[in-house]
Amino acid sequence: MDRIETPPDVVIRRLPLYARSLRYLLQEDVRSVSSQELGERINVTAAQIRKDLSYFGEFGKQGIGYDVEKLLNQIERILGLNQEWPVGLIGIGHLGEAIARYEGFRRQGIRIAALFDSDPNKIGTDINGLTIQDDTHIERAMREQGVKLAIIAVPATRAQEVADMLVSAGVRAILNYAPMVIQVPENVWVRHIDPVAVLHSMTYYLAREEDKES
Amino acid sequence: MDRIETPPDVVIRRLPLYARSLRYLLQEDVRSVSSQELGERINVTAAQIRKDLSYFGEFGKQGIGYDVEKLLNQIERILGLNQEWPVGLIGIGHLGEAIARYEGFRRQGIRIAALFDSDPNKIGTDINGLTIQDDTHIERAMREQGVKLAIIAVPATRAQEVADMLVSAGVRAILNYAPMVIQVPENVWVRHIDPVAVLHSMTYYLAREEDKES
DNA sequence: ATTTGTGAATGGATTCACAGCG
DNA sequence: CGCTGTGAATCCATTCACAAAT
C-alpha cells in the first residue's frame, strides 16, 4: 500500500522486459493479461512479476489481471520512456555502425544524437544523417545537447580514456561494449555488454557435457 | 578441500571476466596478483574472487597471491577454452555482419564457422572467407560440422523459428541478440544480449535524477 | 472462480573474519 | 607479515501461500 522501499536494481532490469512483452501483446491486440500469462512469455514466475510491480503501485485487478495498455504506459513512465533520450555513440567501427543504423533504438525512447570516432578517415562522414565528429569534441558536443547517456564501442585499449571524457562531459549513464571494465565515479551508471564473456560462460557447460559423454 | 558443491551460474558468469583481466595482466608482464588487486580492476571484492575460485580448487599461495599465467590457464581449462568452439551465426544484417567481422571472438576460443540468412540477395556472398548459406540449411550444415553453439541476430519476429531450427540441429547453447525471449528445451542454454533493455534500465535512474533536481 | 498484492518463509549469494600457511 | 581458503553470518532475492477483491 505505502511504498517506502526503493526497488532493487534486479527489479529495474526486469521492467524493460515486461514493457517489451506488453508491447508485443498490444500488437497482437491482447487487451488484458495475467501475471501468469505474462510470465510464461518471458520465463519469469507470476509471483515475481507481481512482487516487482508492487514496488511501484497497484496496477492489476483481482480476478482479471492487468490492462495491457495501461500497464505498459505505467512501466514506460516509471522507466522514463515518456521522453526521448539523446545518446552519444563513441567508436564507429563495424559494431558502432551497426548500432548507429539499428532501428530498434529510435522506436523505444532512445535517439542516437551524436557520433564520434578518432579516425580522421571517418570524421566528417555521415551515417543515417549524422556526421561523425572528432572524439576530442565529445565534451563540447555532449554538453551542448545535454546528453546524459552514452554508448562506448571503441577497442578495449581506448575504453577508459573515452569513459573519462564522457564523465567530464556530464554523462551519467554508459553502456559499454568494450571488452574492458571501466572505472567511473559512483554517481555514474555503467552496464557492460560482453558477448565474448557470455559465450565463454556457456562453453563451460558445453565442455562439461562433453566430459559426461566419456 | 574436497569440492562437492556444483558452482552456481553467477560464478560461472564471472569466470570469463577473471580470465580476461588475467590476460591483460599477462600482457602487462605482471606475474603475480592478489585477489585484492584483481578485484580492484574489475570491481569485484577480493572475498568474492577467492570464494568463486574455491569452487574449483586451490590456485593461490598464502602471503603471495596467484600466479597470473597459471591461474589463467586453469580458468581457461575450466571454461573449456583449451579447445576452439565453432559457432553458427544466423542473421547477417548490420549487427550480424559486425559480429562476423569481429576479431575478438577468434582470439578467444570462438570461431565463427557458418553464416546463415534468409535473404536471397545475401545468400552466396562472402564475409571474411565464409559464404552466407540459406538458413533452411541450418540443420544439415550445423550437424555436419558438429556445431553446438549459435548466435541469433535475426529480427524478433523470426527469433523463435530460428531457435527451433537450431535446437533440432543439435545446438546446445544460444546467444540471442533478438529483442524477444525464446523458448527452448531445458537442456539448451540461452543467454540474451539486449542493449535496448539495458538502456531502458538506465533511463530509469536518469529520470529519477531529473525529478530530484526539481 | 480467478487473480492480485504482500507478509512470511525459503533459498541463494555475498561478505565477514580468521585460522593456517608461506 | 600478507594473503589464501572457507565456515559462519549477513544480506538480498525469490517463492509461497493466502486474504482480499471482483
Tab-separated table of C-alpha atoms (C1' of nucleotides) in Angstrom:
chain	number	residue	atom	x	y	z
A	1	MET	CA	0.000	0.000	0.000
A	2	ASP	CA	2.501	2.669	1.051
A	3	ARG	CA	5.810	2.017	-0.652
A	4	ILE	CA	8.846	3.073	1.235
A	5	GLU	CA	11.383	0.595	-0.043
A	6	THR	CA	13.399	1.595	-3.063
A	7	PRO	CA	13.196	-1.113	-5.722
A	8	PRO	CA	16.364	-3.191	-6.079
A	9	ASP	CA	18.293	-2.962	-9.300
A	10	VAL	CA	17.357	-6.511	-10.386
A	11	VAL	CA	13.773	-5.347	-10.486
A	12	ILE	CA	14.648	-2.294	-12.571
A	13	ARG	CA	16.460	-4.524	-15.024
A	14	ARG	CA	13.376	-6.692	-15.474
A	15	LEU	CA	10.946	-3.852	-16.093
A	16	PRO	CA	12.103	-3.307	-19.688
A	17	LEU	CA	11.359	-6.968	-20.417
A	18	TYR	CA	7.860	-6.600	-19.071
A	19	ALA	CA	7.412	-3.463	-21.153
A	20	ARG	CA	8.575	-5.163	-24.305
A	21	SER	CA	6.362	-8.174	-23.802
A	22	LEU	CA	3.407	-5.875	-23.230
A	23	ARG	CA	4.196	-4.058	-26.482
A	24	TYR	CA	4.099	-7.339	-28.341
A	25	LEU	CA	0.813	-8.247	-26.648
A	26	LEU	CA	-0.611	-4.899	-27.660
A	27	GLN	CA	0.421	-5.530	-31.268
A	28	GLU	CA	-1.450	-8.826	-31.051
A	29	ASP	CA	-4.493	-6.911	-29.825
A	30	VAL	CA	-4.440	-8.636	-26.456
A	31	ARG	CA	-6.163	-6.250	-24.039
A	32	SER	CA	-5.711	-7.986	-20.729
A	33	VAL	CA	-3.070	-10.298	-19.300
A	34	SER	CA	-2.475	-12.122	-16.038
A	35	SER	CA	0.878	-12.275	-14.292
A	36	GLN	CA	0.806	-15.969	-15.134
A	37	GLU	CA	0.447	-15.438	-18.886
A	38	LEU	CA	2.962	-12.619	-18.990
A	39	GLY	CA	5.417	-14.709	-17.032
A	40	GLU	CA	5.160	-17.668	-19.380
A	41	ARG	CA	6.159	-15.476	-22.295
A	42	ILE	CA	9.344	-14.289	-20.708
A	43	ASN	CA	10.220	-17.146	-18.384
A	44	VAL	CA	9.590	-15.294	-15.149
A	45	THR	CA	7.322	-16.590	-12.388
A	46	ALA	CA	3.966	-14.941	-11.849
A	47	ALA	CA	4.831	-14.158	-8.235
A	48	GLN	CA	7.984	-12.412	-9.329
A	49	ILE	CA	6.139	-10.143	-11.706
A	50	ARG	CA	3.543	-9.241	-9.098
A	51	LYS	CA	6.166	-8.573	-6.457
A	52	ASP	CA	8.238	-6.488	-8.861
A	53	LEU	CA	5.275	-4.341	-9.816
A	54	SER	CA	4.292	-3.930	-6.177
A	55	TYR	CA	7.352	-1.728	-5.669
A	56	PHE	CA	5.679	0.883	-7.825
A	57	GLY	CA	1.982	0.601	-7.065
A	58	GLU	CA	-1.070	-1.494	-7.732
A	59	PHE	CA	-1.747	-1.919	-11.407
A	60	GLY	CA	-3.929	-5.021	-11.644
A	61	LYS	CA	-7.475	-6.099	-10.945
A	62	GLN	CA	-8.129	-9.193	-8.870
A	63	GLY	CA	-9.783	-11.944	-10.814
A	64	ILE	CA	-8.937	-10.207	-14.099
A	65	GLY	CA	-5.262	-9.388	-14.442
A	66	TYR	CA	-3.664	-6.318	-15.973
A	67	ASP	CA	-4.892	-3.974	-18.690
A	68	VAL	CA	-2.068	-4.352	-21.199
A	69	GLU	CA	-2.048	-0.800	-22.481
A	70	LYS	CA	-2.372	0.798	-19.074
A	71	LEU	CA	0.337	-1.323	-17.512
A	72	LEU	CA	2.628	-0.626	-20.452
A	73	ASN	CA	2.098	3.094	-20.064
A	74	GLN	CA	2.812	2.904	-16.354
A	75	ILE	CA	6.018	0.941	-16.803
A	76	GLU	CA	7.197	3.245	-19.574
A	77	ARG	CA	6.573	6.216	-17.349
A	78	ILE	CA	8.470	4.555	-14.499
A	79	LEU	CA	11.411	3.901	-16.837
A	80	GLY	CA	11.376	7.469	-18.073
A	81	LEU	CA	10.332	6.405	-21.565
A	82	ASN	CA	7.675	9.068	-21.807
A	83	GLN	CA	10.536	11.224	-23.031
A	84	GLU	CA	13.195	10.694	-25.671
A	85	TRP	CA	16.777	10.220	-24.551
A	86	PRO	CA	19.562	11.513	-26.784
A	87	VAL	CA	22.568	9.210	-26.749
A	88	GLY	CA	26.167	9.746	-27.788
A	89	LEU	CA	27.892	6.886	-29.565
A	90	ILE	CA	31.661	6.677	-29.465
A	91	GLY	CA	33.521	4.372	-31.804
A	92	ILE	CA	32.191	3.861	-35.309
A	93	GLY	CA	33.721	0.561	-36.328
A	94	HIS	CA	31.636	-2.335	-37.607
A	95	LEU	CA	29.794	-2.570	-34.314
A	96	GLY	CA	29.346	1.170	-33.865
A	97	GLU	CA	27.956	1.459	-37.349
A	98	ALA	CA	25.509	-1.378	-36.715
A	99	ILE	CA	24.384	0.396	-33.550
A	100	ALA	CA	24.045	3.707	-35.376
A	101	ARG	CA	21.903	2.097	-38.037
A	102	TYR	CA	19.764	-0.004	-35.692
A	103	GLU	CA	16.124	0.991	-35.914
A	104	GLY	CA	15.190	-0.681	-32.639
A	105	PHE	CA	16.526	2.195	-30.542
A	106	ARG	CA	14.628	5.103	-32.026
A	107	ARG	CA	11.333	3.349	-31.667
A	108	GLN	CA	11.903	2.932	-27.933
A	109	GLY	CA	12.787	6.286	-26.459
A	110	ILE	CA	16.440	6.195	-27.481
A	111	ARG	CA	17.753	8.583	-30.132
A	112	ILE	CA	21.323	8.344	-31.306
A	113	ALA	CA	22.185	12.029	-31.276
A	114	ALA	CA	25.914	12.235	-31.898
A	115	LEU	CA	28.637	10.016	-33.356
A	116	PHE	CA	32.314	10.201	-32.513
A	117	ASP	CA	35.462	8.487	-33.661
A	118	SER	CA	39.170	9.226	-33.596
A	119	ASP	CA	39.915	8.052	-37.140
A	120	PRO	CA	40.442	11.048	-39.487
A	121	ASN	CA	39.134	8.948	-42.379
A	122	LYS	CA	35.807	8.537	-40.641
A	123	ILE	CA	35.429	12.007	-39.152
A	124	GLY	CA	33.181	14.099	-41.354
A	125	THR	CA	31.386	11.185	-42.998
A	126	ASP	CA	27.674	10.631	-42.464
A	127	ILE	CA	25.629	7.730	-41.125
A	128	ASN	CA	21.859	7.970	-41.068
A	129	GLY	CA	22.041	11.737	-41.394
A	130	LEU	CA	24.541	12.185	-38.561
A	131	THR	CA	28.099	13.368	-39.119
A	132	ILE	CA	30.881	11.540	-37.321
A	133	GLN	CA	32.751	14.022	-35.148
A	134	ASP	CA	36.258	14.045	-33.776
A	135	ASP	CA	36.098	12.419	-30.382
A	136	THR	CA	38.137	15.185	-28.827
A	137	HIS	CA	34.936	17.225	-29.242
A	138	ILE	CA	32.911	14.891	-27.026
A	139	GLU	CA	32.763	17.245	-24.090
A	140	ARG	CA	31.608	20.293	-26.024
A	141	ALA	CA	29.121	18.477	-28.256
A	142	MET	CA	27.562	16.426	-25.481
A	143	ARG	CA	27.159	19.388	-23.158
A	144	GLU	CA	25.570	21.483	-25.882
A	145	GLN	CA	22.904	18.867	-26.446
A	146	GLY	CA	22.575	17.958	-22.776
A	147	VAL	CA	23.323	14.299	-23.485
A	148	LYS	CA	23.305	12.168	-20.335
A	149	LEU	CA	23.630	8.724	-21.912
A	150	ALA	CA	26.453	7.277	-23.997
A	151	ILE	CA	27.448	4.063	-25.712
A	152	ILE	CA	31.098	3.070	-25.888
A	153	ALA	CA	32.029	0.929	-28.894
A	154	VAL	CA	35.769	1.528	-29.080
A	155	PRO	CA	38.550	-1.051	-28.636
A	156	ALA	CA	39.387	-2.116	-25.080
A	157	THR	CA	42.581	-0.080	-25.030
A	158	ARG	CA	40.705	3.169	-25.506
A	159	ALA	CA	37.635	2.478	-23.364
A	160	GLN	CA	38.840	4.005	-20.094
A	161	GLU	CA	40.067	7.140	-21.810
A	162	VAL	CA	36.730	7.578	-23.574
A	163	ALA	CA	34.850	6.884	-20.333
A	164	ASP	CA	36.831	9.645	-18.626
A	165	MET	CA	35.909	12.078	-21.409
A	166	LEU	CA	32.254	11.118	-21.106
A	167	VAL	CA	32.283	11.642	-17.369
A	168	SER	CA	33.754	15.118	-17.748
A	169	ALA	CA	31.114	15.795	-20.385
A	170	GLY	CA	28.477	15.277	-17.719
A	171	VAL	CA	27.310	11.875	-18.945
A	172	ARG	CA	25.559	9.939	-16.185
A	173	ALA	CA	24.995	6.520	-17.732
A	174	ILE	CA	27.229	4.461	-20.019
A	175	LEU	CA	26.591	1.322	-21.992
A	176	ASN	CA	30.000	-0.221	-22.522
A	177	TYR	CA	30.567	-2.639	-25.404
A	178	ALA	CA	34.341	-2.656	-24.997
A	179	PRO	CA	35.810	-5.844	-23.508
A	180	MET	CA	37.209	-3.953	-20.549
A	181	VAL	CA	35.819	-2.980	-17.160
A	182	ILE	CA	35.823	0.809	-16.899
A	183	GLN	CA	36.130	2.865	-13.729
A	184	VAL	CA	33.762	5.767	-13.180
A	185	PRO	CA	32.638	7.902	-10.218
A	186	GLU	CA	29.871	6.373	-8.144
A	187	ASN	CA	27.248	8.774	-9.467
A	188	VAL	CA	27.631	7.366	-12.970
A	189	TRP	CA	25.863	4.168	-14.052
A	190	VAL	CA	27.678	1.644	-16.181
A	191	ARG	CA	26.374	-1.501	-17.831
A	192	HIS	CA	28.570	-3.823	-19.776
A	193	ILE	CA	27.604	-5.782	-22.867
A	194	ASP	CA	30.076	-8.565	-23.272
A	195	PRO	CA	29.286	-11.250	-25.830
A	196	VAL	CA	32.659	-12.968	-25.524
A	197	ALA	CA	32.236	-13.372	-21.770
A	198	VAL	CA	28.705	-14.646	-22.271
A	199	LEU	CA	29.850	-17.211	-24.821
A	200	HIS	CA	32.662	-18.291	-22.520
A	201	SER	CA	30.216	-18.855	-19.694
A	202	MET	CA	28.286	-21.193	-21.981
A	203	THR	CA	31.316	-23.117	-23.215
A	204	TYR	CA	31.766	-24.078	-19.567
A	205	TYR	CA	28.554	-26.095	-19.704
A	206	LEU	CA	29.241	-27.456	-23.170
A	207	ALA	CA	32.671	-28.641	-22.090
A	208	ARG	CA	31.194	-30.432	-19.084
A	209	GLU	CA	28.661	-32.181	-21.286
A	210	GLU	CA	31.428	-33.461	-23.495
A	211	ASP	CA	33.131	-34.845	-20.406
A	212	LYS	CA	29.973	-36.587	-19.282
A	213	GLU	CA	29.734	-38.350	-22.632
A	214	SER	CA	33.007	-40.144	-21.998
B	1	MET	CA	39.455	-29.103	0.162
B	2	ASP	CA	37.019	-31.599	-1.268
B	3	ARG	CA	34.538	-29.861	-3.555
B	4	ILE	CA	31.142	-31.414	-3.691
B	5	GLU	CA	29.007	-28.373	-4.453
B	6	THR	CA	28.419	-27.528	-8.077
B	7	PRO	CA	29.291	-23.886	-8.721
B	8	PRO	CA	26.285	-21.605	-9.147
B	9	ASP	CA	25.753	-19.963	-12.505
B	10	VAL	CA	26.638	-16.481	-11.209
B	11	VAL	CA	30.100	-17.794	-10.508
B	12	ILE	CA	30.416	-19.281	-13.990
B	13	ARG	CA	29.440	-15.939	-15.458
B	14	ARG	CA	32.205	-14.178	-13.562
B	15	LEU	CA	34.982	-16.563	-14.534
B	16	PRO	CA	35.340	-15.090	-18.046
B	17	LEU	CA	35.897	-11.664	-16.506
B	18	TYR	CA	38.639	-13.022	-14.303
B	19	ALA	CA	40.179	-14.714	-17.319
B	20	ARG	CA	40.120	-11.548	-19.372
B	21	SER	CA	41.632	-9.454	-16.629
B	22	LEU	CA	44.373	-12.030	-16.198
B	23	ARG	CA	45.079	-11.879	-19.937
B	24	TYR	CA	45.527	-8.130	-19.711
B	25	LEU	CA	47.804	-8.553	-16.689
B	26	LEU	CA	49.866	-11.074	-18.603
B	27	GLN	CA	50.223	-8.611	-21.477
B	28	GLU	CA	51.490	-6.074	-18.957
B	29	ASP	CA	54.038	-8.661	-17.791
B	30	VAL	CA	52.517	-8.876	-14.334
B	31	ARG	CA	53.434	-12.301	-12.992
B	32	SER	CA	51.588	-12.419	-9.719
B	33	VAL	CA	48.379	-10.863	-8.460
B	34	SER	CA	46.385	-10.880	-5.225
B	35	SER	CA	42.624	-11.272	-5.087
B	36	GLN	CA	42.588	-7.680	-3.865
B	37	GLU	CA	44.403	-6.297	-6.913
B	38	LEU	CA	42.453	-8.406	-9.363
B	39	GLY	CA	39.221	-7.321	-7.745
B	40	GLU	CA	40.033	-3.649	-7.986
B	41	ARG	CA	40.475	-3.955	-11.725
B	42	ILE	CA	37.074	-5.454	-12.310
B	43	ASN	CA	35.066	-4.082	-9.405
B	44	VAL	CA	34.612	-7.348	-7.584
B	45	THR	CA	35.509	-7.852	-3.932
B	46	ALA	CA	38.558	-9.876	-3.046
B	47	ALA	CA	36.466	-12.275	-0.959
B	48	GLN	CA	34.177	-12.912	-3.892
B	49	ILE	CA	37.037	-13.859	-6.152
B	50	ARG	CA	38.529	-16.200	-3.583
B	51	LYS	CA	35.209	-17.834	-2.873
B	52	ASP	CA	34.440	-18.207	-6.572
B	53	LEU	CA	37.761	-19.859	-7.256
B	54	SER	CA	37.334	-22.150	-4.254
B	55	TYR	CA	34.580	-23.982	-6.122
B	56	PHE	CA	37.217	-25.324	-8.466
B	57	GLY	CA	40.274	-25.837	-6.326
B	58	GLU	CA	43.101	-24.005	-4.635
B	59	PHE	CA	45.073	-21.881	-7.015
B	60	GLY	CA	46.798	-19.322	-4.827
B	61	LYS	CA	49.692	-19.129	-2.405
B	62	GLN	CA	49.182	-17.607	1.012
B	63	GLY	CA	51.174	-14.456	1.523
B	64	ILE	CA	51.802	-14.204	-2.237
B	65	GLY	CA	48.630	-14.330	-4.311
B	66	TYR	CA	48.086	-16.033	-7.644
B	67	ASP	CA	50.475	-16.796	-10.453
B	68	VAL	CA	48.809	-14.926	-13.305
B	69	GLU	CA	49.664	-17.327	-16.083
B	70	LYS	CA	48.855	-20.442	-14.086
B	71	LEU	CA	45.526	-19.120	-12.869
B	72	LEU	CA	44.621	-18.002	-16.374
B	73	ASN	CA	45.361	-21.445	-17.732
B	74	GLN	CA	43.288	-23.070	-15.019
B	75	ILE	CA	40.294	-20.822	-15.615
B	76	GLU	CA	40.523	-21.283	-19.369
B	77	ARG	CA	40.580	-25.018	-18.898
B	78	ILE	CA	37.563	-24.829	-16.571
B	79	LEU	CA	35.691	-22.775	-19.170
B	80	GLY	CA	36.568	-25.224	-21.911
B	81	LEU	CA	38.737	-22.665	-23.703
B	82	ASN	CA	41.559	-25.118	-24.229
B	83	GLN	CA	39.620	-26.047	-27.329
B	84	GLU	CA	38.120	-23.978	-30.144
B	85	TRP	CA	34.346	-23.754	-30.380
B	86	PRO	CA	32.771	-23.457	-33.816
B	87	VAL	CA	29.742	-21.172	-33.781
B	88	GLY	CA	26.892	-20.730	-36.224
B	89	LEU	CA	25.667	-17.181	-36.824
B	90	ILE	CA	22.147	-16.665	-38.071
B	91	GLY	CA	21.064	-13.302	-39.442
B	92	ILE	CA	23.564	-11.250	-41.402
B	93	GLY	CA	22.178	-7.738	-41.105
B	94	HIS	CA	24.290	-4.833	-39.874
B	95	LEU	CA	24.704	-6.486	-36.497
B	96	GLY	CA	25.338	-9.973	-37.841
B	97	GLU	CA	27.962	-8.613	-40.185
B	98	ALA	CA	29.660	-6.766	-37.338
B	99	ILE	CA	29.692	-9.995	-35.334
B	100	ALA	CA	31.057	-11.955	-38.288
B	101	ARG	CA	33.862	-9.454	-38.724
B	102	TYR	CA	34.715	-9.065	-35.054
B	103	GLU	CA	38.253	-10.194	-34.340
B	104	GLY	CA	37.679	-10.516	-30.610
B	105	PHE	CA	35.980	-13.892	-30.941
B	106	ARG	CA	38.588	-15.828	-32.825
B	107	ARG	CA	41.298	-14.855	-30.420
B	108	GLN	CA	39.328	-16.322	-27.517
B	109	GLY	CA	38.308	-19.842	-28.376
B	110	ILE	CA	35.330	-18.863	-30.509
B	111	ARG	CA	35.389	-19.442	-34.274
B	112	ILE	CA	32.523	-18.278	-36.418
B	113	ALA	CA	32.122	-21.357	-38.564
B	114	ALA	CA	28.944	-20.817	-40.584
B	115	LEU	CA	26.758	-17.882	-41.634
B	116	PHE	CA	23.072	-18.088	-42.456
B	117	ASP	CA	20.434	-15.691	-43.698
B	118	SER	CA	17.087	-15.965	-45.416
B	119	ASP	CA	17.614	-13.107	-47.873
B	120	PRO	CA	18.349	-14.440	-51.395
B	121	ASN	CA	20.398	-11.314	-52.098
B	122	LYS	CA	22.760	-12.202	-49.280
B	123	ILE	CA	22.920	-15.960	-49.716
B	124	GLY	CA	26.049	-16.887	-51.631
B	125	THR	CA	28.003	-13.758	-50.756
B	126	ASP	CA	31.159	-13.933	-48.647
B	127	ILE	CA	32.226	-12.353	-45.381
B	128	ASN	CA	35.702	-12.988	-44.028
B	129	GLY	CA	36.040	-16.036	-46.257
B	130	LEU	CA	32.729	-17.586	-45.207
B	131	THR	CA	29.793	-17.927	-47.590
B	132	ILE	CA	26.360	-16.968	-46.344
B	133	GLN	CA	24.092	-20.002	-46.597
B	134	ASP	CA	20.351	-20.331	-46.882
B	135	ASP	CA	19.046	-20.653	-43.358
B	136	THR	CA	16.871	-23.605	-44.316
B	137	HIS	CA	20.196	-25.477	-44.440
B	138	ILE	CA	20.961	-24.804	-40.789
B	139	GLU	CA	20.244	-28.315	-39.625
B	140	ARG	CA	22.347	-30.091	-42.229
B	141	ALA	CA	25.282	-27.661	-42.107
B	142	MET	CA	25.451	-27.476	-38.330
B	143	ARG	CA	25.257	-31.227	-37.847
B	144	GLU	CA	27.969	-31.819	-40.420
B	145	GLN	CA	30.365	-29.586	-38.534
B	146	GLY	CA	29.158	-30.670	-35.096
B	147	VAL	CA	28.367	-27.105	-34.087
B	148	LYS	CA	26.972	-26.859	-30.560
B	149	LEU	CA	26.888	-23.077	-30.187
B	150	ALA	CA	24.923	-20.488	-32.157
B	151	ILE	CA	24.309	-16.757	-32.256
B	152	ILE	CA	20.912	-15.427	-33.272
B	153	ALA	CA	20.968	-11.975	-34.887
B	154	VAL	CA	17.662	-12.003	-36.753
B	155	PRO	CA	14.663	-9.716	-36.167
B	156	ALA	CA	12.416	-10.504	-33.186
B	157	THR	CA	9.680	-11.945	-35.375
B	158	ARG	CA	11.953	-14.697	-36.662
B	159	ALA	CA	13.878	-15.478	-33.488
B	160	GLN	CA	11.709	-18.325	-32.182
B	161	GLU	CA	11.563	-20.019	-35.553
B	162	VAL	CA	15.339	-19.870	-35.870
B	163	ALA	CA	15.764	-21.090	-32.295
B	164	ASP	CA	13.603	-24.109	-33.104
B	165	MET	CA	15.762	-24.902	-36.139
B	166	LEU	CA	18.900	-24.614	-34.039
B	167	VAL	CA	17.518	-26.945	-31.410
B	168	SER	CA	16.701	-29.580	-33.988
B	169	ALA	CA	20.188	-29.115	-35.393
B	170	GLY	CA	21.544	-30.277	-32.039
B	171	VAL	CA	22.724	-26.874	-30.846
B	172	ARG	CA	23.088	-26.805	-27.064
B	173	ALA	CA	23.793	-23.132	-26.351
B	174	ILE	CA	22.397	-19.996	-27.950
B	175	LEU	CA	23.389	-16.375	-27.664
B	176	ASN	CA	20.290	-14.424	-28.598
B	177	TYR	CA	20.601	-10.827	-29.833
B	178	ALA	CA	16.972	-10.606	-30.940
B	179	PRO	CA	14.708	-8.466	-28.731
B	180	MET	CA	12.494	-11.433	-27.911
B	181	VAL	CA	12.604	-14.118	-25.245
B	182	ILE	CA	12.919	-17.501	-26.940
B	183	GLN	CA	11.659	-20.829	-25.624
B	184	VAL	CA	13.941	-23.845	-25.755
B	185	PRO	CA	14.091	-27.276	-24.108
B	186	GLU	CA	15.671	-27.303	-20.687
B	187	ASN	CA	18.844	-28.981	-21.908
B	188	VAL	CA	19.669	-25.965	-24.069
B	189	TRP	CA	21.376	-22.876	-22.638
B	190	VAL	CA	20.227	-19.444	-23.721
B	191	ARG	CA	21.722	-16.063	-22.920
B	192	HIS	CA	20.175	-12.861	-24.111
B	193	ILE	CA	22.022	-9.725	-25.160
B	194	ASP	CA	19.608	-6.863	-25.031
B	195	PRO	CA	21.031	-3.367	-25.370
B	196	VAL	CA	17.630	-1.681	-25.551
B	197	ALA	CA	16.540	-3.261	-22.268
B	198	VAL	CA	19.843	-2.298	-20.685
B	199	LEU	CA	19.492	1.312	-21.808
B	200	HIS	CA	15.932	1.388	-20.531
B	201	SER	CA	17.040	0.182	-17.127
B	202	MET	CA	19.434	3.131	-17.015
B	203	THR	CA	16.932	5.733	-18.153
B	204	TYR	CA	15.026	4.777	-15.001
B	205	TYR	CA	17.819	6.209	-12.879
B	206	LEU	CA	18.354	9.210	-15.141
B	207	ALA	CA	14.676	10.062	-14.998
B	208	ARG	CA	14.708	9.925	-11.213
B	209	GLU	CA	17.690	12.250	-11.078
B	210	GLU	CA	15.831	14.757	-13.191
B	211	ASP	CA	12.947	14.576	-10.752
B	212	LYS	CA	15.237	15.170	-7.799
B	213	GLU	CA	16.530	18.339	-9.417
B	214	SER	CA	13.092	19.900	-9.300
C	1	DA	C1'	-13.798	-18.889	-9.931
C	2	DT	C1'	-9.897	-16.203	-10.737
C	3	DT	C1'	-6.158	-13.386	-9.913
C	4	DT	C1'	-3.970	-9.632	-7.406
C	5	DG	C1'	-0.848	-7.776	-3.679
C	6	DT	C1'	2.011	-8.938	0.047
C	7	DG	C1'	3.810	-10.527	4.543
C	8	DA	C1'	6.379	-14.668	5.857
C	9	DA	C1'	9.359	-18.316	4.663
C	10	DT	C1'	12.755	-20.031	1.991
C	11	DG	C1'	16.651	-20.232	-0.761
C	12	DG	C1'	20.953	-18.059	-2.613
C	13	DA	C1'	24.748	-15.105	-2.908
C	14	DT	C1'	27.940	-12.052	-0.734
C	15	DT	C1'	30.638	-10.568	2.878
C	16	DC	C1'	32.941	-11.272	7.226
C	17	DA	C1'	36.530	-12.704	9.844
C	18	DC	C1'	40.006	-15.619	10.989
C	19	DA	C1'	42.809	-19.994	11.140
C	20	DG	C1'	46.509	-21.559	8.704
C	21	DC	C1'	50.156	-21.383	5.504
C	22	DG	C1'	54.171	-19.411	3.093
D	1	DC	C1'	53.535	-10.129	7.977
D	2	DG	C1'	50.496	-10.932	3.855
D	3	DC	C1'	47.298	-13.358	1.642
D	4	DT	C1'	44.540	-17.504	0.748
D	5	DG	C1'	40.661	-20.568	1.596
D	6	DT	C1'	36.468	-21.173	3.965
D	7	DG	C1'	32.916	-21.883	7.568
D	8	DA	C1'	29.595	-18.695	9.703
D	9	DA	C1'	26.975	-14.654	9.489
D	10	DT	C1'	24.639	-11.475	6.884
D	11	DC	C1'	22.297	-9.695	3.265
D	12	DC	C1'	19.307	-9.964	-0.649
D	13	DA	C1'	16.080	-12.127	-3.946
D	14	DT	C1'	12.611	-15.393	-4.922
D	15	DT	C1'	8.849	-18.154	-3.901
D	16	DC	C1'	4.975	-19.455	-1.054
D	17	DA	C1'	0.541	-19.103	0.333
D	18	DC	C1'	-3.463	-16.713	1.423
D	19	DA	C1'	-6.639	-12.759	2.490
D	20	DA	C1'	-8.994	-9.543	-0.230
D	21	DA	C1'	-11.204	-8.062	-4.350
D	22	DT	C1'	-14.250	-8.632	-8.259
